[in-house]
Tab-separated table of C-alpha atoms and ligand atoms in Angstrom:
chain	number	residue	atom	x	y	z
I	101	MET	CA	-121.354	-0.518	-8.427
I	102	ALA	CA	-119.822	0.965	-5.288
I	103	SER	CA	-116.046	0.719	-4.715
I	104	THR	CA	-116.611	-1.654	-1.787
I	105	GLY	CA	-118.217	-4.167	-4.129
I	106	LEU	CA	-121.766	-3.540	-2.852
I	107	GLY	CA	-124.379	-3.205	-5.594
I	108	PHE	CA	-127.217	-0.658	-5.687
I	109	SER	CA	-130.212	-0.302	-8.018
I	110	SER	CA	-133.645	1.295	-8.138
I	111	CYS	CA	-134.162	0.605	-11.833
I	112	PHE	CA	-137.449	-1.297	-11.590
I	113	ASP	CA	-141.198	-0.657	-11.394
I	114	SER	CA	-141.888	1.588	-8.345
I	115	GLY	CA	-138.149	2.018	-7.606
I	116	ASN	CA	-136.770	5.262	-6.183
I	117	GLY	CA	-133.273	6.096	-4.901
I	118	THR	CA	-129.894	7.301	-6.238
I	119	LEU	CA	-126.596	6.085	-4.847
I	120	GLN	CA	-124.313	8.898	-3.589
I	121	ASN	CA	-121.371	6.926	-2.193
I	122	VAL	CA	-120.235	4.126	0.100
I	123	GLU	CA	-117.790	4.780	2.938
I	124	GLU	CA	-116.053	2.675	5.560
I	125	ALA	CA	-116.216	4.267	9.006
I	126	ASP	CA	-115.639	2.897	12.538
I	127	GLY	CA	-115.689	-0.710	11.390
I	128	LYS	CA	-118.964	-0.378	9.536
I	129	THR	CA	-120.040	0.328	5.983
I	130	VAL	CA	-122.187	3.414	5.329
I	131	MET	CA	-124.112	3.663	2.056
I	132	LYS	CA	-125.484	7.141	1.296
I	133	VAL	CA	-128.600	7.386	-0.868
I	134	LEU	CA	-130.697	10.301	-2.177
I	135	ILE	CA	-134.469	10.083	-2.622
I	136	LYS	CA	-135.374	11.364	-6.110
I	137	ASP	CA	-137.811	14.259	-6.651
I	138	ASP	CA	-141.249	13.903	-8.235
I	139	PRO	CA	-141.741	16.460	-11.036
I	140	TYR	CA	-142.478	19.989	-9.767
I	141	THR	CA	-146.086	20.473	-8.595
I	142	GLU	CA	-147.433	23.943	-9.330
I	143	VAL	CA	-150.281	23.976	-6.743
I	144	ASP	CA	-147.971	22.841	-3.927
I	145	GLY	CA	-145.041	25.070	-4.974
I	146	ARG	CA	-142.508	22.250	-4.669
I	147	ALA	CA	-141.216	18.976	-6.027
I	148	HIS	CA	-142.425	16.256	-3.664
I	149	LYS	CA	-140.394	13.301	-2.467
I	150	MET	CA	-140.463	10.718	0.318
I	151	TRP	CA	-141.138	7.362	-1.366
I	152	PHE	CA	-138.034	5.161	-1.585
I	153	HIS	CA	-137.590	1.609	-2.856
I	154	PHE	CA	-134.230	0.162	-3.856
I	155	LYS	CA	-132.101	-2.962	-3.812
I	156	VAL	CA	-128.681	-3.399	-2.199
I	157	SER	CA	-126.746	-6.427	-3.459
I	158	ASN	CA	-123.435	-8.257	-3.006
I	159	LEU	CA	-123.998	-8.266	0.773
I	160	GLN	CA	-121.385	-11.012	1.120
I	161	THR	CA	-118.673	-8.424	0.395
I	162	LEU	CA	-119.479	-6.943	3.834
I	163	LYS	CA	-117.945	-10.081	5.395
I	164	GLY	CA	-120.257	-9.797	8.417
I	165	LYS	CA	-119.605	-6.086	9.054
I	166	PRO	CA	-122.699	-3.981	9.814
I	167	LEU	CA	-124.293	-1.937	7.024
I	168	THR	CA	-126.042	1.403	7.541
I	169	VAL	CA	-127.968	2.908	4.627
I	170	VAL	CA	-128.475	6.669	5.093
I	171	LEU	CA	-131.152	8.658	3.232
I	172	THR	CA	-129.229	11.918	3.280
I	173	ASN	CA	-132.056	14.165	2.032
I	174	ALA	CA	-134.790	12.763	4.310
I	175	GLY	CA	-135.099	16.184	5.978
I	176	ASP	CA	-135.988	17.816	2.624
I	177	CYS	CA	-138.862	15.389	2.032
I	178	SER	CA	-142.499	16.459	1.856
I	179	TYR	CA	-143.358	15.338	5.422
I	180	PRO	CA	-140.167	15.251	7.517
I	181	GLY	CA	-142.406	14.875	10.598
I	182	GLY	CA	-143.227	11.416	9.280
I	183	TRP	CA	-139.711	10.180	10.048
I	184	GLY	CA	-140.239	10.680	13.781
I	185	GLY	CA	-137.439	11.908	15.979
I	186	GLU	CA	-137.274	13.483	19.426
I	187	ALA	CA	-139.495	16.459	18.605
I	188	LEU	CA	-142.554	14.232	18.162
I	189	LYS	CA	-142.356	12.458	21.537
I	190	GLY	CA	-145.621	12.791	23.447
I	191	THR	CA	-147.635	13.744	20.337
I	192	PRO	CA	-150.054	11.471	18.456
I	193	GLU	CA	-147.542	11.558	15.556
I	194	GLY	CA	-144.799	10.357	17.900
I	195	ALA	CA	-146.882	7.531	19.395
I	196	ALA	CA	-145.247	5.021	17.034
I	197	PRO	CA	-141.835	5.785	15.526
I	198	TYR	CA	-141.185	5.195	11.835
I	199	ARG	CA	-139.237	2.011	11.051
I	200	ALA	CA	-138.088	1.290	7.505
I	201	CYS	CA	-139.327	-1.788	5.608
I	202	PHE	CA	-136.975	-4.439	4.239
I	203	SER	CA	-137.416	-7.703	2.381
I	204	VAL	CA	-135.339	-10.400	0.741
I	205	ASP	CA	-138.139	-12.032	-1.272
I	206	ARG	CA	-140.156	-8.866	-2.204
I	207	THR	CA	-143.238	-10.512	-0.644
I	208	ASN	CA	-142.611	-10.532	3.100
I	209	TRP	CA	-141.718	-7.074	4.417
I	210	LEU	CA	-140.328	-6.688	7.934
I	211	ARG	CA	-139.492	-3.539	9.901
I	212	LEU	CA	-135.977	-2.488	10.688
I	213	ASP	CA	-135.812	-1.772	14.434
I	214	ASP	CA	-132.612	0.230	14.030
I	215	THR	CA	-134.140	3.110	12.037
I	216	LYS	CA	-133.141	6.567	13.314
I	217	TYR	CA	-133.872	10.074	12.067
I	218	VAL	CA	-130.923	12.298	13.009
I	219	ASP	CA	-130.080	15.792	11.731
I	220	GLY	CA	-132.209	15.556	8.614
I	221	ALA	CA	-131.038	12.073	7.577
I	222	LEU	CA	-132.696	8.665	8.003
I	223	HIS	CA	-130.261	5.963	9.179
I	224	MET	CA	-131.283	2.365	8.493
I	225	THR	CA	-128.941	-0.236	10.003
I	226	LEU	CA	-129.129	-3.951	9.286
I	227	ASP	CA	-129.045	-4.982	12.932
I	228	ALA	CA	-128.600	-8.528	14.267
I	229	LYS	CA	-132.335	-9.312	13.926
I	230	ALA	CA	-132.287	-8.148	10.319
I	231	GLN	CA	-129.123	-10.153	9.638
I	232	THR	CA	-130.890	-13.268	10.953
I	233	ALA	CA	-133.867	-12.581	8.682
I	234	LEU	CA	-131.503	-12.162	5.733
I	235	GLY	CA	-129.664	-15.424	6.437
I	236	SER	CA	-127.289	-16.190	3.599
I	237	GLN	CA	-129.134	-13.988	1.083
I	238	ASN	CA	-126.924	-11.709	-0.957
I	239	SER	CA	-129.484	-8.951	-1.699
I	240	VAL	CA	-131.960	-6.912	0.319
I	241	TYR	CA	-134.700	-4.472	-0.688
I	242	PHE	CA	-135.472	-1.326	1.296
I	243	ALA	CA	-138.756	0.610	0.977
I	244	TYR	CA	-140.794	3.313	2.681
I	245	PHE	CA	-143.727	0.852	2.884
I	246	ALA	CA	-144.363	-2.617	1.380
I	247	PRO	CA	-144.473	-1.694	-2.333
I	248	TYR	CA	-147.368	-2.453	-4.679
I	249	SER	CA	-146.024	-1.883	-8.183
I	250	GLN	CA	-148.056	-1.145	-11.301
I	251	GLU	CA	-147.051	-4.633	-12.515
I	252	LEU	CA	-148.443	-6.277	-9.353
I	253	HIS	CA	-151.621	-4.226	-9.788
I	254	MET	CA	-151.951	-5.547	-13.363
I	255	GLU	CA	-151.500	-9.124	-12.144
I	256	THR	CA	-154.282	-8.604	-9.594
I	257	MET	CA	-156.546	-7.139	-12.271
I	258	ALA	CA	-155.905	-9.979	-14.762
I	259	GLY	CA	-156.211	-12.690	-12.112
I	260	LEU	CA	-158.483	-11.965	-9.175
I	261	VAL	CA	-160.599	-9.252	-10.812
I	262	ALA	CA	-161.018	-10.312	-14.450
I	263	GLN	CA	-161.780	-13.945	-13.519
I	264	SER	CA	-164.812	-13.087	-11.364
I	265	PRO	CA	-168.333	-13.452	-12.818
I	266	LYS	CA	-169.287	-10.325	-10.846
I	267	THR	CA	-166.968	-7.964	-12.739
I	268	GLU	CA	-166.560	-6.056	-15.950
I	269	ILE	CA	-163.307	-4.106	-16.419
I	270	LYS	CA	-163.818	-0.953	-18.488
I	271	THR	CA	-160.965	1.087	-19.964
I	272	ILE	CA	-162.136	4.697	-19.870
I	273	GLY	CA	-159.030	6.584	-21.001
I	274	GLN	CA	-155.273	6.677	-20.893
I	275	THR	CA	-152.580	8.304	-18.782
I	276	LEU	CA	-149.841	10.590	-20.125
I	277	ASP	CA	-147.427	7.614	-20.286
I	278	GLY	CA	-150.058	5.566	-22.142
I	279	ALA	CA	-151.295	3.287	-19.330
I	280	ASP	CA	-154.972	2.333	-19.305
I	281	MET	CA	-157.280	3.998	-16.805
I	282	GLU	CA	-159.565	1.195	-15.680
I	283	VAL	CA	-162.807	1.048	-13.735
I	284	VAL	CA	-163.976	-2.265	-12.306
I	285	VAL	CA	-167.776	-2.469	-12.421
I	286	VAL	CA	-168.986	-4.982	-9.821
I	287	LYS	CA	-172.580	-6.228	-10.133
I	288	ASN	CA	-174.822	-8.936	-8.789
I	289	PRO	CA	-174.260	-11.760	-11.335
I	290	GLU	CA	-177.695	-13.249	-10.584
I	291	GLY	CA	-179.691	-10.494	-12.238
I	292	VAL	CA	-180.825	-6.897	-12.382
I	293	VAL	CA	-181.181	-4.918	-9.159
I	294	GLU	CA	-184.031	-2.367	-8.986
I	295	ASN	CA	-182.710	1.209	-8.676
I	296	PRO	CA	-179.237	0.253	-7.498
I	297	LYS	CA	-177.092	2.736	-5.599
I	298	SER	CA	-173.813	3.775	-7.225
I	299	LEU	CA	-170.876	3.316	-4.854
I	300	TRP	CA	-167.347	4.406	-5.809
I	301	PHE	CA	-164.073	3.255	-4.249
I	302	ILE	CA	-160.772	4.660	-5.511
I	303	ALA	CA	-157.131	4.346	-4.400
I	304	ARG	CA	-153.525	5.374	-5.197
I	305	GLN	CA	-154.135	8.970	-6.275
I	306	HIS	CA	-150.884	9.444	-4.352
I	307	PRO	CA	-148.664	6.707	-5.769
I	308	GLY	CA	-146.302	6.509	-2.776
I	309	GLU	CA	-149.211	5.415	-0.550
I	310	SER	CA	-148.932	1.733	-1.437
I	311	MET	CA	-150.969	0.676	1.619
I	312	ALA	CA	-154.000	1.801	-0.402
I	313	SER	CA	-153.368	-0.984	-2.948
I	314	TRP	CA	-153.066	-3.640	-0.240
I	315	TRP	CA	-156.379	-2.305	1.157
I	316	MET	CA	-157.909	-2.576	-2.338
I	317	GLU	CA	-156.734	-6.166	-2.743
I	318	GLY	CA	-158.535	-7.164	0.468
I	319	PHE	CA	-161.597	-5.128	-0.466
I	320	LEU	CA	-161.880	-6.653	-3.955
I	321	ARG	CA	-161.169	-10.205	-2.799
I	322	ARG	CA	-164.070	-10.047	-0.341
I	323	LEU	CA	-166.402	-8.141	-2.657
I	324	LEU	CA	-165.869	-10.748	-5.401
I	325	ASP	CA	-166.078	-13.784	-3.094
I	326	PRO	CA	-169.186	-15.677	-4.286
I	327	ALA	CA	-169.746	-17.056	-0.759
I	328	ASP	CA	-169.470	-13.789	1.179
I	329	PRO	CA	-172.914	-12.841	2.526
I	330	VAL	CA	-172.039	-9.197	3.210
I	331	ALA	CA	-170.675	-8.680	-0.305
I	332	ASN	CA	-173.714	-10.362	-1.835
I	333	ALA	CA	-176.163	-8.362	0.294
I	334	LEU	CA	-174.433	-5.162	-0.791
I	335	LEU	CA	-174.586	-6.172	-4.455
I	336	SER	CA	-178.318	-6.824	-4.129
I	337	LYS	CA	-178.690	-3.085	-3.483
I	338	ALA	CA	-175.822	-1.431	-5.332
I	339	VAL	CA	-173.424	-1.420	-8.245
I	340	VAL	CA	-169.870	-0.901	-7.014
I	341	TYR	CA	-167.392	1.030	-9.175
I	342	VAL	CA	-163.747	0.574	-8.251
I	343	VAL	CA	-160.603	2.328	-9.481
I	344	PRO	CA	-157.862	0.400	-7.669
I	345	MET	CA	-155.076	2.359	-9.384
I	346	MET	CA	-155.718	6.065	-9.946
I	347	ASN	CA	-152.090	6.891	-10.764
I	348	PRO	CA	-150.361	4.112	-12.770
I	349	ASP	CA	-147.605	6.415	-14.096
I	350	GLY	CA	-146.644	7.740	-10.667
I	351	ALA	CA	-146.673	4.225	-9.196
I	352	LYS	CA	-144.407	2.843	-11.931
I	353	ARG	CA	-142.050	5.851	-11.804
I	354	GLY	CA	-141.644	5.564	-8.014
I	355	TYR	CA	-143.206	8.943	-7.159
I	356	LEU	CA	-144.665	10.024	-3.827
I	357	ARG	CA	-147.524	12.308	-4.844
I	358	THR	CA	-147.767	13.075	-8.563
I	359	ASN	CA	-148.471	11.773	-12.034
I	360	ALA	CA	-145.987	11.957	-14.935
I	361	ALA	CA	-146.560	15.710	-15.407
I	362	GLY	CA	-146.257	16.624	-11.720
I	363	ALA	CA	-150.022	16.877	-11.084
I	364	ASN	CA	-151.003	16.153	-7.476
I	365	LEU	CA	-154.167	14.298	-8.504
I	366	ASN	CA	-155.921	14.961	-5.202
I	367	ARG	CA	-155.788	18.707	-5.973
I	368	GLU	CA	-157.212	18.365	-9.499
I	369	TRP	CA	-160.898	17.576	-8.957
I	370	ALA	CA	-162.251	21.125	-9.385
I	371	ASN	CA	-161.028	21.336	-12.971
I	372	PRO	CA	-159.138	18.276	-14.236
I	373	LYS	CA	-157.379	18.743	-17.578
I	374	GLU	CA	-157.053	16.014	-20.164
I	375	ASP	CA	-153.432	17.002	-20.934
I	376	TYR	CA	-152.279	17.424	-17.305
I	377	SER	CA	-154.471	15.243	-15.049
I	378	PRO	CA	-156.220	12.815	-17.436
I	379	GLU	CA	-156.552	10.249	-14.626
I	380	VAL	CA	-159.018	12.509	-12.781
I	381	PHE	CA	-160.549	13.861	-16.013
I	382	TRP	CA	-161.660	10.389	-17.147
I	383	VAL	CA	-162.776	9.046	-13.775
I	384	LEU	CA	-164.838	12.141	-12.959
I	385	LYS	CA	-166.517	11.927	-16.370
I	386	GLU	CA	-167.462	8.310	-15.623
I	387	MET	CA	-168.802	9.258	-12.186
I	388	HIS	CA	-171.119	11.800	-13.815
I	389	LYS	CA	-172.422	9.061	-16.142
I	390	THR	CA	-173.189	6.560	-13.350
I	391	GLY	CA	-174.145	8.951	-10.558
I	392	LEU	CA	-172.609	8.615	-7.109
I	393	ASP	CA	-174.353	7.841	-3.807
I	394	LEU	CA	-171.268	7.186	-1.639
I	395	ALA	CA	-167.521	7.238	-2.264
I	396	LEU	CA	-164.362	6.346	-0.414
I	397	ASP	CA	-160.905	7.567	-1.487
I	398	VAL	CA	-158.125	5.482	0.077
I	399	HIS	CA	-154.793	7.033	1.145
I	400	GLY	CA	-151.886	6.781	3.598
I	401	ASP	CA	-150.644	9.395	6.050
I	402	GLU	CA	-146.916	9.883	6.677
I	403	ALA	CA	-147.182	11.204	10.230
I	404	LEU	CA	-150.173	9.827	12.181
I	405	PRO	CA	-149.924	6.206	13.419
I	406	PHE	CA	-153.684	5.557	13.182
I	407	ASN	CA	-156.425	4.647	10.701
I	408	PHE	CA	-158.993	7.416	10.362
I	409	ILE	CA	-161.496	9.156	8.103
I	410	SER	CA	-161.169	12.713	6.883
I	411	GLY	CA	-164.743	13.827	6.227
I	412	GLY	CA	-166.688	16.500	4.391
I	413	GLU	CA	-167.468	18.841	7.311
I	414	GLY	CA	-165.855	21.825	5.549
I	415	CYS	CA	-168.010	21.586	2.416
I	416	PRO	CA	-170.694	24.222	1.712
I	417	ARG	CA	-173.263	21.412	1.146
I	418	TRP	CA	-172.424	19.645	4.454
I	419	SER	CA	-175.758	18.827	6.118
I	420	ASP	CA	-177.320	16.911	9.011
I	421	ARG	CA	-178.108	14.085	6.585
I	422	LEU	CA	-174.484	13.768	5.427
I	423	ALA	CA	-173.192	14.114	8.991
I	424	SER	CA	-175.428	11.302	10.170
I	425	LEU	CA	-174.458	9.006	7.264
I	426	GLN	CA	-170.755	9.657	7.803
I	427	LYS	CA	-171.100	9.039	11.557
I	428	GLU	CA	-172.971	5.790	11.024
I	429	PHE	CA	-170.424	4.586	8.441
I	430	CYS	CA	-167.486	5.365	10.744
I	431	GLU	CA	-169.045	3.745	13.810
I	432	ALA	CA	-169.903	0.605	11.851
I	433	TYR	CA	-166.340	0.537	10.466
I	434	GLN	CA	-164.903	0.691	13.974
I	435	ASP	CA	-167.279	-2.065	15.158
I	436	ALA	CA	-166.252	-4.258	12.219
I	437	ASN	CA	-162.516	-3.665	12.628
I	438	PRO	CA	-160.853	-2.237	15.774
I	439	ASP	CA	-157.846	-1.121	13.678
I	440	PHE	CA	-160.103	1.757	12.598
I	441	GLN	CA	-160.611	4.499	15.191
I	442	LEU	CA	-162.387	7.813	15.711
I	443	VAL	CA	-160.167	9.644	18.219
I	444	HIS	CA	-157.161	10.746	16.162
I	445	GLY	CA	-157.326	12.437	12.767
I	446	TYR	CA	-156.954	15.735	10.946
I	447	PRO	CA	-158.405	18.961	12.380
I	448	ILE	CA	-162.018	19.336	11.173
I	449	ASP	CA	-162.660	22.192	8.685
I	450	GLU	CA	-165.250	24.892	9.445
I	451	LYS	CA	-168.254	24.572	7.142
I	452	GLY	CA	-167.575	26.440	3.893
I	453	THR	CA	-163.766	26.426	4.193
I	454	ALA	CA	-162.950	23.105	2.503
I	455	ASN	CA	-160.551	22.920	-0.446
I	456	LEU	CA	-162.930	21.964	-3.250
I	457	ALA	CA	-160.093	20.760	-5.502
I	458	ILE	CA	-159.681	17.729	-3.201
I	459	CYS	CA	-161.496	14.619	-4.446
I	460	SER	CA	-163.752	13.959	-1.451
I	461	ASN	CA	-164.879	17.589	-1.166
I	462	ALA	CA	-165.424	18.042	-4.918
I	463	LEU	CA	-167.522	14.860	-5.112
I	464	LEU	CA	-169.569	15.699	-2.018
I	465	GLU	CA	-170.407	19.080	-3.574
I	466	ALA	CA	-171.208	17.612	-6.985
I	467	PHE	CA	-173.360	14.683	-5.787
I	468	ASP	CA	-174.611	15.704	-2.309
I	469	ALA	CA	-173.418	12.301	-1.100
I	470	PRO	CA	-171.187	11.091	1.719
I	471	VAL	CA	-167.639	11.048	0.358
I	472	MET	CA	-164.746	10.279	2.700
I	473	THR	CA	-160.970	10.022	2.581
I	474	LEU	CA	-159.554	7.026	4.446
I	475	GLU	CA	-156.024	7.442	5.814
I	476	MET	CA	-153.832	4.530	6.928
I	477	PRO	CA	-150.415	4.832	8.599
I	478	PHE	CA	-146.981	4.311	7.084
I	479	LYS	CA	-145.767	3.585	10.626
I	480	ASP	CA	-148.065	1.379	12.682
I	481	ASN	CA	-151.397	1.423	14.496
I	482	ALA	CA	-150.180	2.889	17.812
I	483	ASN	CA	-153.261	1.407	19.547
I	484	ALA	CA	-152.248	-2.144	18.579
I	485	PRO	CA	-148.621	-2.114	17.396
I	486	ASP	CA	-146.966	-5.032	15.605
I	487	LYS	CA	-143.268	-5.180	16.495
I	488	ALA	CA	-142.189	-7.261	13.531
I	489	MET	CA	-144.274	-5.819	10.702
I	490	GLY	CA	-145.604	-2.403	11.798
I	491	TRP	CA	-148.765	-1.512	9.855
I	492	SER	CA	-148.700	-4.536	7.553
I	493	THR	CA	-150.027	-5.605	4.180
I	494	ASP	CA	-152.291	-8.203	5.830
I	495	ARG	CA	-153.874	-5.621	8.129
I	496	CYS	CA	-154.385	-3.268	5.170
I	497	LYS	CA	-156.267	-6.088	3.438
I	498	LYS	CA	-158.399	-6.795	6.528
I	499	LEU	CA	-159.275	-3.095	6.771
I	500	GLY	CA	-160.311	-3.197	3.111
I	501	GLU	CA	-162.530	-6.215	3.777
I	502	SER	CA	-164.188	-4.561	6.788
I	503	SER	CA	-165.211	-1.479	4.816
I	504	LEU	CA	-167.924	-3.664	3.259
I	505	ASP	CA	-169.597	-4.120	6.664
I	506	ALA	CA	-169.663	-0.346	7.153
I	507	THR	CA	-170.980	0.252	3.631
I	508	LEU	CA	-173.750	-2.334	3.991
I	509	LYS	CA	-174.843	-0.609	7.204
I	510	VAL	CA	-175.619	2.675	5.389
I	511	VAL	CA	-176.453	1.616	1.830
I	512	GLU	CA	-180.252	1.692	2.170
I	513	LYS	CA	-180.154	5.205	3.603
I	514	LEU	CA	-178.196	6.711	0.701
A	101	ZN	ZN1	-152.681	10.724	-0.030
């Protein structure tokens, strides 16, 4: 506990943050916090960090004085451009500034307007609006984005997913920490479909990208809804394989990008190893058993305030057929949900230059199928910003739901 009487902890599922000190300065209290490193990642030549999630308690000891929490090593994080700052003004990355997330009940996450990135440190001040939201509460949680812990994932699997007559949950292997690697097989419960397509949806390879789990919750809820006509039409043509949590160990340990051994899973698909990246090893093995006609890998991007697809243009097997399927999927996605857009995204690779250790590229090469990476923002959708919530858990869920419309549009052409 800090000398001022304030409490600090990140000792819980998906927590990250170490208390440095608490100081009184100019009539306010300043709490300095370090973001903890992921284990060293060989292929990236660094230890990643950026995810934070911690609790500050005993707020009543402040006696109404303002509190600023400073992430002192924000500038050493993996994507310092994601924090915003003056340099990004006028760029797509600067179109919506980063604002930290806070919550008192761990369910409703609001944005902190007074979030500033200055000289390599992120300053998060509980301003008057935040104080009103806190009311008389004595504790507050801070996070990079609304967290989705491994425990919450397990509750979703045991409740929503396991209870549906459309699903079978298969354990296909284990992680290095001993968590189950699970695939949800979603089928038409009414009977056998002739020559069904195999569609794969995976999320949370990068454990700090918790928006991917909120997306998955929306996606699964709609796919399993017995009354949803789009979901049922899709399941009359396809079997859907879902891995909602690719990296349980990293999620539980509060990492940004790696598993327990420091493997960046989205750089492991060329040659996954059972003793280093078992998560990819087991899922890829399963994909080879079922075949794969389309796949979507769901992520979050630290810098760009937009939802977009990163496609397979750089792959050696990229073709007119795959280009047309990807285009049709993306256009249908935008029609179904205007939070998805086609203007802003990553630079497009020249054909033949793609990194084939990345999931989407490796799968496109192996299966000659459209395989895409979906990126959502940590910040907000700059085309339709939400002042209170930023890019929110509810909009992640809606974007997950809408992917079914886009998938149905292309399924017969796969
Ligand atoms: Zn990612």
